[in-house]
């Protein structure tokens, strides 16, 4: 058995036995190749179902939103950053959590097992930023010369090319909302697309409505998105929804020097006021 | 039963000929702007041919008969018009169409949806007109995918239910089993009329046995006890929370499913005109059961997950006595982002004995 898997099971079993937590949330093996399933263990016996491999692509912070129990949670770099977001946004409190940090060497692309998935290839926070215990020694962080080369390529397109690129990105979307529901940031009790009084967005396959959903959702994630890739891992139609959130991640970094989910004492930039704001209109 | 032999060299010519009388639909390869490739079922443009290599499509072909968004009624909001605010049926094209390369389990699935939309008391005109206008030309599955468990669910790789013709890929040729008169009419329109010799039937049986064995070797899904379980025992069973834990309540499983039939009605207005649409809906969405009062009888996700499995594997079976409302296509198994696997759930339900 993989040593990380073993260590995770050991820690999980201990904290359950010691009564430190009511449950531990991690990943279990999937029923088809290259899949895993978010799994909750409530007893030391159940921890035997935990595994750790290259297919732990979802973000487990999504499973702690608003929970009241004491929770052990297995967190790779991006999950840990979304846990930070959750603490900052009052979706869970720090002392409810026992965070088992897992240094991550990147998850596999869902169609090419030998390649890293797109977001992992440019990740610079592979080590958990918050944890109670680490399941292994930290890994070396990647040095990426130009982490936003893809966004720059889109920025460089002229207006028409950009628009047709966006239209092309979304042409196969079936509005199943797996991207939104897999995202730990999307915890609104009623999403704006589901609101019926008033109804902001049409519900059919009209392309303007589909685009409205995606553009607005991306803006709702501005300054909060950790580029964990759960949205794309979940999408049955392989839609590159991160094309939108990454533009806003780049803007957050350039305008505010901000990367989401690194520090539980700081609020996201669109949630704060700063007298040194680079924009004139705010003064 | 008659078997026609179609030399693959004559295939495209025949398909082109059939376009004179039929609108054609079939699986084609789609490449998006990020170069990701998928197979999708769509209306074939002139010069476009269905892919006949037995490809898997993420979405089932149900949208050919039951589009995700369909205009059904329209009216004018212009008060100076005598018929303002009176909803009238939208004129849709229901000329003859054929779906080429549909799989047996998908054709069977449509017969199950038909039970819901074409009843003694009610006929959904949009479904009925489209369904009746369609000829289903199936392609037998010689090499079932890893998630295909159709033989456990009353269908199979060579199933004939719901099909008008079953094409079997036999190397250089297709052997076309003519199942209905509708099917014969299509083959005639395509000019496919060479009767195969005696050995064809045997050949089809061999390929069928082989394909069924491939599935039987890996899929062990039991449905035999479902009928005798009581609804409430299953409904109140203790396993639903565990099954539902990982579910994110997206619409994926129901949207990819060939038998999910639920829809929502929406009106949209633009200027002085109003259109009424029918859109796919999903019992996985909390909004699906939200009452005007604000009460939601399926307010938590376990209830929604239970609904989906109970509908597919128990309520439907009890109501129609036509087997399960799952044909074992495996699409939801493949696409569920959190690997909730109906094969496992079905076995859990089938083996469940309530504690007395
Ligand atoms: S998961 Fe994919 S198909 Fe579903 S709504 Fe999101 S982008 Fe569209
Ligand atoms: S079972 Fe899977 S596909 Fe269906 S709603 Fe839940 S997460 Fe989505
Ligand atoms: S429930 Fe799943 S396996 Fe069964 S018919 Fe629907 S999509 Fe296919
Ligand atoms: S109730 Fe759910 S499972 Fe049943 S047909 Fe509707 S969407 Fe599908």
PDB file of C-alpha atoms in Angstrom, chain A:
ATOM      1  CA  UNK A   1       0.000   0.000   0.000  1.00  0.00           C
ATOM      2  CA  UNK A   2       1.084   3.514  -0.731  1.00  0.00           C
ATOM      3  CA  UNK A   3       2.723   5.111   2.328  1.00  0.00           C
ATOM      4  CA  UNK A   4       0.605   8.261   2.131  1.00  0.00           C
ATOM      5  CA  UNK A   5      -2.554   6.184   2.129  1.00  0.00           C
ATOM      6  CA  UNK A   6      -1.251   4.269   5.112  1.00  0.00           C
ATOM      7  CA  UNK A   7      -0.366   7.402   7.014  1.00  0.00           C
ATOM      8  CA  UNK A   8      -3.745   8.991   6.274  1.00  0.00           C
ATOM      9  CA  UNK A   9      -5.548   5.916   7.589  1.00  0.00           C
ATOM     10  CA  UNK A  10      -3.373   5.860  10.676  1.00  0.00           C
ATOM     11  CA  UNK A  11      -3.976   9.502  11.556  1.00  0.00           C
ATOM     12  CA  UNK A  12      -7.673   9.265  10.769  1.00  0.00           C
ATOM     13  CA  UNK A  13      -8.063   6.188  12.893  1.00  0.00           C
ATOM     14  CA  UNK A  14      -6.254   7.799  15.815  1.00  0.00           C
ATOM     15  CA  UNK A  15      -8.275  10.991  15.885  1.00  0.00           C
ATOM     16  CA  UNK A  16     -11.490   8.995  15.694  1.00  0.00           C
ATOM     17  CA  UNK A  17     -10.369   6.696  18.504  1.00  0.00           C
ATOM     18  CA  UNK A  18      -9.258   9.617  20.632  1.00  0.00           C
ATOM     19  CA  UNK A  19     -12.656  11.202  20.092  1.00  0.00           C
ATOM     20  CA  UNK A  20     -11.108  14.381  18.729  1.00  0.00           C
ATOM     21  CA  UNK A  21     -13.473  14.329  15.760  1.00  0.00           C
ATOM     22  CA  UNK A  22     -16.879  12.870  14.935  1.00  0.00           C
ATOM     23  CA  UNK A  23     -15.931  12.021  11.382  1.00  0.00           C
ATOM     24  CA  UNK A  24     -13.118  12.181   8.897  1.00  0.00           C
ATOM     25  CA  UNK A  25     -13.672  13.229   5.321  1.00  0.00           C
ATOM     26  CA  UNK A  26     -11.334  11.891   2.668  1.00  0.00           C
ATOM     27  CA  UNK A  27     -11.330   9.928  -0.557  1.00  0.00           C
ATOM     28  CA  UNK A  28     -12.256   6.306  -1.172  1.00  0.00           C
ATOM     29  CA  UNK A  29     -11.491   4.218  -4.236  1.00  0.00           C
ATOM     30  CA  UNK A  30     -13.902   4.581  -7.143  1.00  0.00           C
ATOM     31  CA  UNK A  31     -15.714   1.769  -8.924  1.00  0.00           C
ATOM     32  CA  UNK A  32     -14.265   2.579 -12.334  1.00  0.00           C
ATOM     33  CA  UNK A  33     -10.660   3.272 -13.318  1.00  0.00           C
ATOM     34  CA  UNK A  34      -9.235   6.701 -12.465  1.00  0.00           C
ATOM     35  CA  UNK A  35     -11.995   7.718 -10.114  1.00  0.00           C
ATOM     36  CA  UNK A  36     -12.279   8.335  -6.418  1.00  0.00           C
ATOM     37  CA  UNK A  37     -15.250   9.138  -4.276  1.00  0.00           C
ATOM     38  CA  UNK A  38     -15.442  11.629  -1.409  1.00  0.00           C
ATOM     39  CA  UNK A  39     -15.987   9.484   1.639  1.00  0.00           C
ATOM     40  CA  UNK A  40     -16.840  10.056   5.276  1.00  0.00           C
ATOM     41  CA  UNK A  41     -15.538   7.677   7.950  1.00  0.00           C
ATOM     42  CA  UNK A  42     -17.283   7.704  11.301  1.00  0.00           C
ATOM     43  CA  UNK A  43     -15.560   4.702  12.829  1.00  0.00           C
ATOM     44  CA  UNK A  44     -11.918   3.592  13.009  1.00  0.00           C
ATOM     45  CA  UNK A  45     -12.875   0.529  10.917  1.00  0.00           C
ATOM     46  CA  UNK A  46     -14.166   2.708   8.109  1.00  0.00           C
ATOM     47  CA  UNK A  47     -10.842   4.495   7.679  1.00  0.00           C
ATOM     48  CA  UNK A  48      -9.653   1.402   5.825  1.00  0.00           C
ATOM     49  CA  UNK A  49     -11.624   2.742   2.884  1.00  0.00           C
ATOM     50  CA  UNK A  50      -9.460   5.836   2.552  1.00  0.00           C
ATOM     51  CA  UNK A  51      -6.982   5.991  -0.271  1.00  0.00           C
ATOM     52  CA  UNK A  52      -4.686   8.597  -1.728  1.00  0.00           C
ATOM     53  CA  UNK A  53      -3.720   8.630  -5.391  1.00  0.00           C
ATOM     54  CA  UNK A  54      -3.535  10.800  -8.486  1.00  0.00           C
ATOM     55  CA  UNK A  55      -7.304  10.866  -8.904  1.00  0.00           C
ATOM     56  CA  UNK A  56      -8.307  12.759  -5.763  1.00  0.00           C
ATOM     57  CA  UNK A  57      -9.417  15.587  -8.005  1.00  0.00           C
ATOM     58  CA  UNK A  58     -12.395  16.994  -6.159  1.00  0.00           C
ATOM     59  CA  UNK A  59     -12.137  19.573  -3.401  1.00  0.00           C
ATOM     60  CA  UNK A  60     -13.170  18.242  -0.008  1.00  0.00           C
ATOM     61  CA  UNK A  61     -13.750  21.708   1.435  1.00  0.00           C
ATOM     62  CA  UNK A  62     -17.047  21.400  -0.447  1.00  0.00           C
ATOM     63  CA  UNK A  63     -18.197  18.817   2.105  1.00  0.00           C
ATOM     64  CA  UNK A  64     -17.746  20.831   5.297  1.00  0.00           C
ATOM     65  CA  UNK A  65     -19.877  23.848   4.422  1.00  0.00           C
ATOM     66  CA  UNK A  66     -22.126  24.724   7.319  1.00  0.00           C
ATOM     67  CA  UNK A  67     -21.532  21.442   9.185  1.00  0.00           C
ATOM     68  CA  UNK A  68     -21.799  21.505  12.931  1.00  0.00           C
ATOM     69  CA  UNK A  69     -19.751  18.453  13.899  1.00  0.00           C
ATOM     70  CA  UNK A  70     -16.069  18.186  14.692  1.00  0.00           C
ATOM     71  CA  UNK A  71     -14.525  17.140  11.436  1.00  0.00           C
ATOM     72  CA  UNK A  72     -11.247  15.628  10.405  1.00  0.00           C
ATOM     73  CA  UNK A  73     -10.505  16.528   6.825  1.00  0.00           C
ATOM     74  CA  UNK A  74      -7.840  15.426   4.422  1.00  0.00           C
ATOM     75  CA  UNK A  75      -6.498  18.410   2.574  1.00  0.00           C
ATOM     76  CA  UNK A  76      -4.104  18.777  -0.321  1.00  0.00           C
ATOM     77  CA  UNK A  77      -2.803  22.264  -1.140  1.00  0.00           C
ATOM     78  CA  UNK A  78      -5.917  23.578  -2.862  1.00  0.00           C
ATOM     79  CA  UNK A  79      -8.382  21.984  -0.435  1.00  0.00           C
ATOM     80  CA  UNK A  80      -6.505  23.670   2.400  1.00  0.00           C
ATOM     81  CA  UNK A  81      -6.832  27.047   0.689  1.00  0.00           C
ATOM     82  CA  UNK A  82     -10.562  26.563   0.312  1.00  0.00           C
ATOM     83  CA  UNK A  83     -10.727  25.609   3.970  1.00  0.00           C
ATOM     84  CA  UNK A  84      -9.093  28.974   4.686  1.00  0.00           C
ATOM     85  CA  UNK A  85     -11.748  30.649   2.527  1.00  0.00           C
ATOM     86  CA  UNK A  86     -14.449  28.801   4.412  1.00  0.00           C
ATOM     87  CA  UNK A  87     -13.083  29.925   7.769  1.00  0.00           C
ATOM     88  CA  UNK A  88     -12.785  33.536   6.581  1.00  0.00           C
ATOM     89  CA  UNK A  89     -16.328  33.422   5.172  1.00  0.00           C
ATOM     90  CA  UNK A  90     -17.731  31.856   8.350  1.00  0.00           C
ATOM     91  CA  UNK A  91     -18.772  28.592   6.732  1.00  0.00           C
ATOM     92  CA  UNK A  92     -16.975  26.622   9.404  1.00  0.00           C
ATOM     93  CA  UNK A  93     -14.887  27.513  12.401  1.00  0.00           C
ATOM     94  CA  UNK A  94     -11.216  26.661  12.766  1.00  0.00           C
ATOM     95  CA  UNK A  95     -11.688  24.785  16.022  1.00  0.00           C
ATOM     96  CA  UNK A  96     -14.242  22.439  14.478  1.00  0.00           C
ATOM     97  CA  UNK A  97     -11.563  21.143  12.166  1.00  0.00           C
ATOM     98  CA  UNK A  98      -8.684  18.752  12.447  1.00  0.00           C
ATOM     99  CA  UNK A  99      -6.846  19.186   9.174  1.00  0.00           C
ATOM    100  CA  UNK A 100      -4.710  16.340   7.900  1.00  0.00           C
ATOM    101  CA  UNK A 101      -2.449  18.036   5.385  1.00  0.00           C
ATOM    102  CA  UNK A 102      -1.287  16.051   2.382  1.00  0.00           C
ATOM    103  CA  UNK A 103       1.568  17.457   0.328  1.00  0.00           C
ATOM    104  CA  UNK A 104       0.429  17.023  -3.242  1.00  0.00           C
ATOM    105  CA  UNK A 105       2.423  16.237  -6.324  1.00  0.00           C
ATOM    106  CA  UNK A 106      -0.408  17.028  -8.675  1.00  0.00           C
ATOM    107  CA  UNK A 107      -3.477  15.151  -9.832  1.00  0.00           C
ATOM    108  CA  UNK A 108      -3.777  13.311 -13.139  1.00  0.00           C
ATOM    109  CA  UNK A 109      -5.607  14.595 -16.171  1.00  0.00           C
ATOM    110  CA  UNK A 110      -8.855  12.662 -16.394  1.00  0.00           C
ATOM    111  CA  UNK A 111      -8.225  11.567 -19.954  1.00  0.00           C
ATOM    112  CA  UNK A 112      -4.430  11.227 -19.903  1.00  0.00           C
ATOM    113  CA  UNK A 113      -3.389   9.458 -16.718  1.00  0.00           C
ATOM    114  CA  UNK A 114       0.272  10.142 -17.409  1.00  0.00           C
ATOM    115  CA  UNK A 115      -0.155  13.883 -17.537  1.00  0.00           C
ATOM    116  CA  UNK A 116      -0.875  16.398 -14.813  1.00  0.00           C
ATOM    117  CA  UNK A 117      -4.227  18.042 -15.063  1.00  0.00           C
ATOM    118  CA  UNK A 118      -4.146  21.581 -16.324  1.00  0.00           C
ATOM    119  CA  UNK A 119      -4.508  23.437 -13.013  1.00  0.00           C
ATOM    120  CA  UNK A 120      -1.973  21.220 -11.249  1.00  0.00           C
ATOM    121  CA  UNK A 121       0.610  22.001 -13.909  1.00  0.00           C
ATOM    122  CA  UNK A 122       0.695  25.652 -12.831  1.00  0.00           C
ATOM    123  CA  UNK A 123       0.018  25.168  -9.115  1.00  0.00           C
ATOM    124  CA  UNK A 124       2.421  26.917  -6.752  1.00  0.00           C
ATOM    125  CA  UNK A 125       0.764  25.870  -3.491  1.00  0.00           C
ATOM    126  CA  UNK A 126       1.066  22.118  -3.418  1.00  0.00           C
ATOM    127  CA  UNK A 127       1.683  22.049   0.291  1.00  0.00           C
ATOM    128  CA  UNK A 128      -1.263  22.682   2.568  1.00  0.00           C
ATOM    129  CA  UNK A 129      -1.281  26.233   3.931  1.00  0.00           C
ATOM    130  CA  UNK A 130      -3.133  25.255   7.087  1.00  0.00           C
ATOM    131  CA  UNK A 131      -3.048  21.927   8.938  1.00  0.00           C
ATOM    132  CA  UNK A 132      -2.991  20.242  12.301  1.00  0.00           C
ATOM    133  CA  UNK A 133      -0.796  17.423  11.177  1.00  0.00           C
ATOM    134  CA  UNK A 134       1.012  16.614   7.968  1.00  0.00           C
ATOM    135  CA  UNK A 135       0.816  13.158   6.461  1.00  0.00           C
ATOM    136  CA  UNK A 136       4.277  13.542   4.909  1.00  0.00           C
ATOM    137  CA  UNK A 137       7.203  15.919   4.458  1.00  0.00           C
ATOM    138  CA  UNK A 138       6.409  18.950   2.308  1.00  0.00           C
ATOM    139  CA  UNK A 139       7.065  18.661  -1.424  1.00  0.00           C
ATOM    140  CA  UNK A 140       9.075  21.181  -3.352  1.00  0.00           C
ATOM    141  CA  UNK A 141       6.886  23.904  -4.829  1.00  0.00           C
ATOM    142  CA  UNK A 142       6.915  24.388  -8.600  1.00  0.00           C
ATOM    143  CA  UNK A 143       8.518  27.501 -10.041  1.00  0.00           C
ATOM    144  CA  UNK A 144       6.359  28.677 -12.901  1.00  0.00           C
ATOM    145  CA  UNK A 145       7.768  31.415 -15.110  1.00  0.00           C
ATOM    146  CA  UNK A 146       4.512  32.583 -16.543  1.00  0.00           C
ATOM    147  CA  UNK A 147       1.577  31.032 -14.698  1.00  0.00           C
ATOM    148  CA  UNK A 148      -1.004  32.991 -16.678  1.00  0.00           C
ATOM    149  CA  UNK A 149       0.268  32.461 -20.217  1.00  0.00           C
ATOM    150  CA  UNK A 150      -3.086  30.961 -21.189  1.00  0.00           C
ATOM    151  CA  UNK A 151      -5.015  33.988 -19.919  1.00  0.00           C
ATOM    152  CA  UNK A 152      -2.649  36.341 -21.691  1.00  0.00           C
ATOM    153  CA  UNK A 153      -3.263  34.509 -24.952  1.00  0.00           C
ATOM    154  CA  UNK A 154      -6.990  35.187 -24.600  1.00  0.00           C
ATOM    155  CA  UNK A 155      -6.401  38.802 -23.565  1.00  0.00           C
ATOM    156  CA  UNK A 156      -4.367  39.269 -26.731  1.00  0.00           C
ATOM    157  CA  UNK A 157      -7.253  38.215 -28.980  1.00  0.00           C
ATOM    158  CA  UNK A 158      -9.247  40.911 -30.695  1.00  0.00           C
ATOM    159  CA  UNK A 159     -12.822  41.462 -29.612  1.00  0.00           C
ATOM    160  CA  UNK A 160     -14.429  39.153 -32.149  1.00  0.00           C
ATOM    161  CA  UNK A 161     -11.944  36.355 -31.703  1.00  0.00           C
ATOM    162  CA  UNK A 162     -12.353  36.555 -27.955  1.00  0.00           C
ATOM    163  CA  UNK A 163     -16.101  36.401 -28.179  1.00  0.00           C
ATOM    164  CA  UNK A 164     -16.115  33.467 -30.524  1.00  0.00           C
ATOM    165  CA  UNK A 165     -13.647  31.723 -28.224  1.00  0.00           C
ATOM    166  CA  UNK A 166     -16.027  32.224 -25.292  1.00  0.00           C
ATOM    167  CA  UNK A 167     -18.961  31.015 -27.344  1.00  0.00           C
ATOM    168  CA  UNK A 168     -16.980  27.984 -28.398  1.00  0.00           C
ATOM    169  CA  UNK A 169     -16.016  27.202 -24.828  1.00  0.00           C
ATOM    170  CA  UNK A 170     -19.621  27.035 -23.741  1.00  0.00           C
ATOM    171  CA  UNK A 171     -21.340  25.550 -26.747  1.00  0.00           C
ATOM    172  CA  UNK A 172     -21.633  22.067 -25.231  1.00  0.00           C
ATOM    173  CA  UNK A 173     -22.689  23.110 -21.747  1.00  0.00           C
ATOM    174  CA  UNK A 174     -25.788  21.235 -20.605  1.00  0.00           C
ATOM    175  CA  UNK A 175     -26.376  23.328 -17.478  1.00  0.00           C
ATOM    176  CA  UNK A 176     -26.128  20.378 -15.176  1.00  0.00           C
ATOM    177  CA  UNK A 177     -24.345  22.691 -12.737  1.00  0.00           C
ATOM    178  CA  UNK A 178     -21.834  20.051 -11.715  1.00  0.00           C
ATOM    179  CA  UNK A 179     -19.121  22.721 -12.008  1.00  0.00           C
ATOM    180  CA  UNK A 180     -20.937  25.008  -9.621  1.00  0.00           C
ATOM    181  CA  UNK A 181     -21.930  22.274  -7.215  1.00  0.00           C
ATOM    182  CA  UNK A 182     -18.428  20.831  -7.051  1.00  0.00           C
ATOM    183  CA  UNK A 183     -17.081  24.264  -6.168  1.00  0.00           C
ATOM    184  CA  UNK A 184     -16.624  24.995  -2.460  1.00  0.00           C
ATOM    185  CA  UNK A 185     -17.194  28.703  -3.144  1.00  0.00           C
ATOM    186  CA  UNK A 186     -20.685  28.111  -4.555  1.00  0.00           C
ATOM    187  CA  UNK A 187     -22.561  27.650  -1.331  1.00  0.00           C
ATOM    188  CA  UNK A 188     -25.328  30.248  -1.768  1.00  0.00           C
ATOM    189  CA  UNK A 189     -28.601  28.784  -0.464  1.00  0.00           C
ATOM    190  CA  UNK A 190     -30.188  29.810  -3.762  1.00  0.00           C
ATOM    191  CA  UNK A 191     -27.906  30.422  -6.712  1.00  0.00           C
ATOM    192  CA  UNK A 192     -28.853  33.404  -8.872  1.00  0.00           C
ATOM    193  CA  UNK A 193     -29.653  31.038 -11.746  1.00  0.00           C
ATOM    194  CA  UNK A 194     -32.179  29.198  -9.590  1.00  0.00           C
ATOM    195  CA  UNK A 195     -33.885  32.287  -8.242  1.00  0.00           C
ATOM    196  CA  UNK A 196     -37.466  32.438  -9.469  1.00  0.00           C
ATOM    197  CA  UNK A 197     -38.756  35.687  -8.012  1.00  0.00           C
ATOM    198  CA  UNK A 198     -37.356  37.650  -9.728  1.00  0.00           C
ATOM    199  CA  UNK A 199     -35.944  35.299 -12.287  1.00  0.00           C
ATOM    200  CA  UNK A 200     -32.603  36.701 -13.389  1.00  0.00           C
ATOM    201  CA  UNK A 201     -31.660  34.154 -16.004  1.00  0.00           C
ATOM    202  CA  UNK A 202     -33.650  32.067 -18.491  1.00  0.00           C
ATOM    203  CA  UNK A 203     -33.555  28.346 -17.865  1.00  0.00           C
ATOM    204  CA  UNK A 204     -33.280  26.856 -21.306  1.00  0.00           C
ATOM    205  CA  UNK A 205     -30.427  26.119 -23.645  1.00  0.00           C
ATOM    206  CA  UNK A 206     -30.386  29.653 -24.972  1.00  0.00           C
ATOM    207  CA  UNK A 207     -26.732  30.524 -25.350  1.00  0.00           C
ATOM    208  CA  UNK A 208     -27.069  33.963 -23.769  1.00  0.00           C
ATOM    209  CA  UNK A 209     -28.500  32.386 -20.637  1.00  0.00           C
ATOM    210  CA  UNK A 210     -25.741  29.801 -20.507  1.00  0.00           C
ATOM    211  CA  UNK A 211     -23.109  32.495 -20.929  1.00  0.00           C
ATOM    212  CA  UNK A 212     -24.737  34.639 -18.279  1.00  0.00           C
ATOM    213  CA  UNK A 213     -24.514  31.769 -15.827  1.00  0.00           C
ATOM    214  CA  UNK A 214     -20.826  31.209 -16.469  1.00  0.00           C
ATOM    215  CA  UNK A 215     -19.711  34.837 -16.583  1.00  0.00           C
ATOM    216  CA  UNK A 216     -21.582  35.773 -13.431  1.00  0.00           C
ATOM    217  CA  UNK A 217     -20.487  32.692 -11.575  1.00  0.00           C
ATOM    218  CA  UNK A 218     -16.877  33.517 -12.407  1.00  0.00           C
ATOM    219  CA  UNK A 219     -17.326  37.031 -11.016  1.00  0.00           C
ATOM    220  CA  UNK A 220     -18.828  35.607  -7.842  1.00  0.00           C
ATOM    221  CA  UNK A 221     -15.606  33.630  -7.440  1.00  0.00           C
ATOM    222  CA  UNK A 222     -13.298  36.603  -8.036  1.00  0.00           C
ATOM    223  CA  UNK A 223     -10.624  36.819  -5.368  1.00  0.00           C
ATOM    224  CA  UNK A 224     -11.872  33.566  -3.855  1.00  0.00           C
ATOM    225  CA  UNK A 225     -11.044  30.953  -6.473  1.00  0.00           C
ATOM    226  CA  UNK A 226      -8.014  28.788  -5.671  1.00  0.00           C
ATOM    227  CA  UNK A 227      -7.891  27.197  -9.139  1.00  0.00           C
ATOM    228  CA  UNK A 228      -8.410  23.791  -7.539  1.00  0.00           C
ATOM    229  CA  UNK A 229      -9.970  22.465 -10.747  1.00  0.00           C
ATOM    230  CA  UNK A 230     -12.913  20.731  -9.053  1.00  0.00           C
ATOM    231  CA  UNK A 231     -15.269  22.421 -11.533  1.00  0.00           C
ATOM    232  CA  UNK A 232     -13.515  20.875 -14.491  1.00  0.00           C
ATOM    233  CA  UNK A 233     -13.046  17.551 -12.762  1.00  0.00           C
ATOM    234  CA  UNK A 234     -16.819  17.428 -12.306  1.00  0.00           C
ATOM    235  CA  UNK A 235     -17.934  18.623 -15.730  1.00  0.00           C
ATOM    236  CA  UNK A 236     -19.292  15.749 -17.830  1.00  0.00           C
ATOM    237  CA  UNK A 237     -18.829  17.759 -21.005  1.00  0.00           C
ATOM    238  CA  UNK A 238     -15.169  18.646 -20.418  1.00  0.00           C
ATOM    239  CA  UNK A 239     -15.791  22.339 -20.536  1.00  0.00           C
ATOM    240  CA  UNK A 240     -12.862  24.597 -19.705  1.00  0.00           C
ATOM    241  CA  UNK A 241     -14.745  26.723 -17.176  1.00  0.00           C
ATOM    242  CA  UNK A 242     -11.474  27.762 -15.535  1.00  0.00           C
ATOM    243  CA  UNK A 243     -10.854  29.966 -18.545  1.00  0.00           C
ATOM    244  CA  UNK A 244     -13.122  32.491 -16.820  1.00  0.00           C
ATOM    245  CA  UNK A 245     -12.056  32.144 -13.208  1.00  0.00           C
ATOM    246  CA  UNK A 246      -8.379  32.254 -14.153  1.00  0.00           C
ATOM    247  CA  UNK A 247      -8.750  35.661 -15.737  1.00  0.00           C
ATOM    248  CA  UNK A 248     -10.104  36.930 -12.429  1.00  0.00           C
ATOM    249  CA  UNK A 249      -7.342  35.177 -10.501  1.00  0.00           C
ATOM    250  CA  UNK A 250      -4.831  36.989 -12.674  1.00  0.00           C
ATOM    251  CA  UNK A 251      -6.606  40.306 -12.117  1.00  0.00           C
ATOM    252  CA  UNK A 252      -6.669  39.706  -8.359  1.00  0.00           C
ATOM    253  CA  UNK A 253      -2.959  39.095  -8.357  1.00  0.00           C
ATOM    254  CA  UNK A 254      -2.084  42.036 -10.580  1.00  0.00           C
ATOM    255  CA  UNK A 255      -4.462  44.567  -9.056  1.00  0.00           C
ATOM    256  CA  UNK A 256      -4.360  43.547  -5.429  1.00  0.00           C
ATOM    257  CA  UNK A 257      -1.330  41.296  -5.065  1.00  0.00           C
ATOM    258  CA  UNK A 258      -3.802  38.695  -3.885  1.00  0.00           C
ATOM    259  CA  UNK A 259      -3.965  34.940  -4.046  1.00  0.00           C
ATOM    260  CA  UNK A 260      -7.012  33.367  -2.444  1.00  0.00           C
ATOM    261  CA  UNK A 261      -7.007  31.233   0.645  1.00  0.00           C
ATOM    262  CA  UNK A 262      -3.519  31.747   2.026  1.00  0.00           C
ATOM    263  CA  UNK A 263      -4.231  33.477   5.321  1.00  0.00           C
ATOM    264  CA  UNK A 264      -7.161  33.171   7.721  1.00  0.00           C
ATOM    265  CA  UNK A 265      -6.581  36.696   9.026  1.00  0.00           C
ATOM    266  CA  UNK A 266      -7.140  38.410   5.672  1.00  0.00           C
ATOM    267  CA  UNK A 267     -10.376  39.075   3.852  1.00  0.00           C
ATOM    268  CA  UNK A 268     -10.628  38.753   0.063  1.00  0.00           C
ATOM    269  CA  UNK A 269      -9.965  41.979  -1.875  1.00  0.00           C
ATOM    270  CA  UNK A 270     -13.514  42.520  -3.108  1.00  0.00           C
ATOM    271  CA  UNK A 271     -14.617  42.390   0.498  1.00  0.00           C
ATOM    272  CA  UNK A 272     -12.306  45.083   1.877  1.00  0.00           C
ATOM    273  CA  UNK A 273     -11.498  48.729   1.450  1.00  0.00           C
ATOM    274  CA  UNK A 274      -7.974  49.996   1.218  1.00  0.00           C
ATOM    275  CA  UNK A 275      -6.982  53.674   1.052  1.00  0.00           C
ATOM    276  CA  UNK A 276      -4.092  52.701  -1.232  1.00  0.00           C
ATOM    277  CA  UNK A 277      -6.416  51.138  -3.772  1.00  0.00           C
ATOM    278  CA  UNK A 278      -4.818  51.442  -7.218  1.00  0.00           C
ATOM    279  CA  UNK A 279      -8.102  52.561  -8.790  1.00  0.00           C
ATOM    280  CA  UNK A 280      -8.735  56.331  -8.798  1.00  0.00           C
ATOM    281  CA  UNK A 281     -12.503  56.083  -8.681  1.00  0.00           C
ATOM    282  CA  UNK A 282     -12.459  54.752  -5.165  1.00  0.00           C
ATOM    283  CA  UNK A 283     -10.725  57.786  -3.659  1.00  0.00           C
TER     284      UNK A 283
END
